């Protein structure tokens, strides 16, 4: 207690006052001097006991803080009667709650990172194994025509891996918060054209009909490059769902409250248990022949929500999947 400079100087001051008071009392009368000594001694004892009690309480709080800082389990700060210690204990309680929340969040992020790395390794292992097998077949097969076919298959596998790694890099940049979206006036019709353009040849090869109903002069605010990426990934999912000879419909509606873009296919739609996981990272459904890596829709949702939009998926009453992208005015 007396290691505290302020307490030490206060004790010296009280002692000097007590000595001077006792001396003055003895000059007046012996009994007065003894009374002064008794009163000052009593006050000094009460002061000492009171300060010892407060320091003991402060020491207890200090030990609890030390436990919290060293990752102690749920530490009960307890309650204190009204006063300065009660205020201090209340603030420490708030601090411990915040630290616990941050620790829990860090543990969840650590687990999510470990799971994500495991998923990435699994996703890359499949095309790498296939590419290795194709290269082995090319080495052992002297037929030129067959070798060209295997070479095209190998190129497709490497293209898939390139897309996967690029998408994962984009997701990691978005998660880290290092992506700065441009805030610009975007023409929705041009945005749809930009998203559809890279997919026109695959749609033609698979005989997929594309129907667009996007009125001109509908505009939203956002980053055209990233938004076209989000729409393109949704279109890819619809292409896979529609299959050969399928149909995809894109429509846009502009109201006083929001601008809504819908993408519909005529595929099989979603299973009921899928609807809550459509946009989960690495989710591919329970079908054994499910294609894709479970990255595209997760990336789309991240891009759209980071630009104050929403995206939902459900089964259309007439059949097929329906994606709805909405931007508030």
Short mmCIF file of C-alpha atoms in Angstrom, two decimals, residues 109-290:
data_model
loop_
_atom_site.label_atom_id
_atom_site.label_comp_id
_atom_site.label_asym_id
_atom_site.label_seq_id
_atom_site.Cartn_x
_atom_site.Cartn_y
_atom_site.Cartn_z
CA UNK A 109 -11.81 -17.57 -37.87
CA UNK A 110 -8.91 -19.94 -37.18
CA UNK A 111 -11.19 -22.96 -37.57
CA UNK A 112 -12.74 -21.48 -40.70
CA UNK A 113 -9.26 -20.86 -42.16
CA UNK A 114 -8.20 -24.44 -41.40
CA UNK A 115 -11.40 -25.81 -42.96
CA UNK A 116 -10.99 -23.54 -45.98
CA UNK A 117 -7.40 -24.67 -46.55
CA UNK A 118 -8.50 -28.29 -46.31
CA UNK A 119 -11.30 -27.64 -48.81
CA UNK A 120 -8.95 -25.82 -51.19
CA UNK A 121 -6.48 -28.70 -51.03
CA UNK A 122 -9.30 -31.14 -51.76
CA UNK A 123 -10.65 -29.03 -54.63
CA UNK A 124 -7.21 -28.78 -56.26
CA UNK A 125 -6.36 -32.44 -55.73
CA UNK A 126 -9.12 -33.67 -58.05
CA UNK A 127 -8.11 -31.79 -61.24
CA UNK A 128 -4.42 -32.31 -60.46
CA UNK A 129 -4.94 -36.07 -60.20
CA UNK A 130 -6.93 -36.06 -63.43
CA UNK A 131 -4.27 -33.98 -65.21
CA UNK A 132 -1.56 -36.37 -64.03
CA UNK A 133 -3.56 -39.31 -65.36
CA UNK A 134 -4.10 -37.60 -68.71
CA UNK A 135 -0.38 -36.83 -69.03
CA UNK A 136 0.43 -40.49 -68.29
CA UNK A 137 -2.01 -41.60 -71.01
CA UNK A 138 -0.46 -39.13 -73.45
CA UNK A 139 2.99 -40.53 -72.70
CA UNK A 140 1.91 -44.12 -73.30
CA UNK A 141 -0.43 -43.51 -76.28
CA UNK A 142 1.39 -42.98 -79.59
CA UNK A 143 -1.78 -42.20 -81.55
CA UNK A 144 -1.62 -38.57 -82.65
CA UNK A 145 -5.37 -38.01 -82.74
CA UNK A 146 -5.85 -39.45 -79.27
CA UNK A 147 -2.96 -37.40 -77.95
CA UNK A 148 -4.62 -34.18 -79.24
CA UNK A 149 -7.86 -35.17 -77.52
CA UNK A 150 -6.04 -35.82 -74.24
CA UNK A 151 -4.14 -32.55 -74.63
CA UNK A 152 -7.41 -30.60 -74.94
CA UNK A 153 -8.72 -32.39 -71.85
CA UNK A 154 -5.56 -31.50 -69.95
CA UNK A 155 -5.86 -27.85 -71.01
CA UNK A 156 -9.43 -27.82 -69.73
CA UNK A 157 -8.31 -29.19 -66.38
CA UNK A 158 -5.61 -26.55 -66.05
CA UNK A 159 -8.16 -23.90 -67.05
CA UNK A 160 -10.43 -25.10 -64.26
CA UNK A 161 -7.58 -24.87 -61.74
CA UNK A 162 -6.72 -21.38 -62.97
CA UNK A 163 -10.36 -20.29 -62.48
CA UNK A 164 -10.46 -21.88 -59.03
CA UNK A 165 -7.25 -20.20 -57.85
CA UNK A 166 -8.31 -16.83 -59.33
CA UNK A 167 -11.70 -17.03 -57.59
CA UNK A 168 -10.10 -18.02 -54.29
CA UNK A 169 -7.70 -15.09 -54.59
CA UNK A 170 -10.63 -12.73 -55.18
CA UNK A 171 -12.48 -14.15 -52.19
CA UNK A 172 -9.43 -13.80 -49.95
CA UNK A 173 -8.98 -10.17 -51.05
CA UNK A 174 -12.63 -9.46 -50.31
CA UNK A 175 -12.41 -11.19 -46.91
CA UNK A 176 -9.30 -9.18 -46.04
CA UNK A 177 -11.10 -5.95 -46.91
CA UNK A 178 -8.38 -4.76 -49.29
CA UNK A 179 -10.71 -4.42 -52.29
CA UNK A 180 -11.96 -0.90 -52.93
CA UNK A 181 -15.11 -0.88 -55.03
CA UNK A 182 -15.62 1.95 -57.46
CA UNK A 183 -18.79 3.98 -56.98
CA UNK A 184 -20.00 4.75 -60.47
CA UNK A 185 -23.17 5.05 -62.47
CA UNK A 186 -23.72 1.63 -64.09
CA UNK A 187 -26.05 0.84 -66.97
CA UNK A 188 -27.77 -2.46 -66.11
CA UNK A 189 -28.27 -3.48 -69.74
CA UNK A 190 -24.55 -2.98 -70.43
CA UNK A 191 -23.70 -4.79 -67.22
CA UNK A 192 -25.72 -7.83 -68.30
CA UNK A 193 -24.11 -7.79 -71.76
CA UNK A 194 -20.65 -7.72 -70.18
CA UNK A 195 -21.52 -10.69 -67.95
CA UNK A 196 -23.10 -12.71 -70.77
CA UNK A 197 -20.43 -12.08 -73.40
CA UNK A 198 -17.83 -14.69 -72.22
CA UNK A 199 -20.58 -17.34 -71.96
CA UNK A 200 -22.16 -16.99 -75.41
CA UNK A 201 -19.98 -19.64 -77.06
CA UNK A 202 -20.49 -22.26 -74.28
CA UNK A 203 -24.24 -21.54 -74.43
CA UNK A 204 -24.21 -22.10 -78.18
CA UNK A 205 -22.25 -25.33 -77.83
CA UNK A 206 -24.78 -26.66 -75.32
CA UNK A 207 -27.76 -25.27 -77.28
CA UNK A 208 -28.89 -23.10 -74.35
CA UNK A 209 -31.43 -20.42 -75.20
CA UNK A 210 -30.88 -17.04 -73.57
CA UNK A 211 -33.80 -14.62 -73.23
CA UNK A 212 -33.16 -11.09 -71.98
CA UNK A 213 -35.71 -8.51 -70.89
CA UNK A 214 -33.61 -5.63 -69.58
CA UNK A 215 -35.05 -2.19 -70.44
CA UNK A 216 -32.63 0.51 -71.49
CA UNK A 217 -31.65 3.43 -69.25
CA UNK A 218 -31.98 1.51 -65.96
CA UNK A 219 -29.00 2.47 -63.84
CA UNK A 220 -27.56 1.50 -60.50
CA UNK A 221 -24.56 2.63 -58.46
CA UNK A 222 -21.66 0.23 -58.02
CA UNK A 223 -18.52 -1.28 -59.50
CA UNK A 224 -19.32 -2.55 -63.00
CA UNK A 225 -16.33 -4.91 -63.20
CA UNK A 226 -17.06 -6.72 -59.95
CA UNK A 227 -20.84 -6.77 -60.49
CA UNK A 228 -20.44 -8.35 -63.94
CA UNK A 229 -18.26 -11.02 -62.27
CA UNK A 230 -21.06 -11.74 -59.78
CA UNK A 231 -23.73 -12.00 -62.50
CA UNK A 232 -21.48 -14.17 -64.67
CA UNK A 233 -21.00 -16.68 -61.85
CA UNK A 234 -24.77 -16.89 -61.32
CA UNK A 235 -25.24 -17.44 -65.06
CA UNK A 236 -22.66 -20.24 -64.98
CA UNK A 237 -24.62 -21.95 -62.23
CA UNK A 238 -27.82 -21.62 -64.28
CA UNK A 239 -26.07 -23.06 -67.34
CA UNK A 240 -24.98 -26.12 -65.40
CA UNK A 241 -28.50 -26.53 -64.01
CA UNK A 242 -30.28 -26.05 -67.36
CA UNK A 243 -28.04 -28.47 -69.23
CA UNK A 244 -28.06 -29.15 -72.96
CA UNK A 245 -31.05 -27.61 -74.71
CA UNK A 246 -31.97 -25.58 -71.64
CA UNK A 247 -33.22 -22.04 -71.29
CA UNK A 248 -32.11 -19.05 -69.20
CA UNK A 249 -34.16 -15.89 -68.71
CA UNK A 250 -32.77 -12.57 -67.48
CA UNK A 251 -35.19 -9.80 -66.50
CA UNK A 252 -34.88 -6.42 -64.83
CA UNK A 253 -37.43 -4.30 -62.98
CA UNK A 254 -36.94 -0.75 -61.77
CA UNK A 255 -39.18 0.65 -59.01
CA UNK A 256 -39.14 3.70 -56.77
CA UNK A 257 -37.60 1.63 -53.96
CA UNK A 258 -35.19 -0.74 -55.70
CA UNK A 259 -33.74 -2.12 -58.91
CA UNK A 260 -34.20 -5.87 -59.27
CA UNK A 261 -32.41 -8.25 -61.62
CA UNK A 262 -33.65 -11.85 -61.89
CA UNK A 263 -31.96 -14.85 -63.51
CA UNK A 264 -34.07 -17.98 -64.06
CA UNK A 265 -33.29 -21.37 -65.59
CA UNK A 266 -35.50 -24.33 -66.51
CA UNK A 267 -33.39 -26.91 -64.72
CA UNK A 268 -34.30 -29.20 -61.84
CA UNK A 269 -34.14 -26.42 -59.24
CA UNK A 270 -32.89 -26.90 -55.68
CA UNK A 271 -33.55 -29.59 -53.13
CA UNK A 272 -35.23 -28.17 -49.98
CA UNK A 273 -32.16 -28.85 -47.84
CA UNK A 274 -29.97 -26.99 -50.34
CA UNK A 275 -31.73 -23.64 -50.13
CA UNK A 276 -30.00 -22.56 -46.90
CA UNK A 277 -26.55 -23.46 -48.24
CA UNK A 278 -26.65 -22.24 -51.85
CA UNK A 279 -24.22 -19.39 -51.18
CA UNK A 280 -22.02 -21.24 -48.68
CA UNK A 281 -18.38 -21.49 -49.66
CA UNK A 282 -17.37 -24.89 -51.13
CA UNK A 283 -20.95 -26.18 -50.97
CA UNK A 284 -21.70 -28.40 -53.96
CA UNK A 285 -24.86 -30.18 -52.85
CA UNK A 286 -25.24 -33.85 -52.07
CA UNK A 287 -25.38 -35.14 -55.62
CA UNK A 288 -22.41 -37.35 -56.50
CA UNK A 289 -22.20 -35.92 -60.01
CA UNK A 290 -22.38 -32.30 -58.86
#
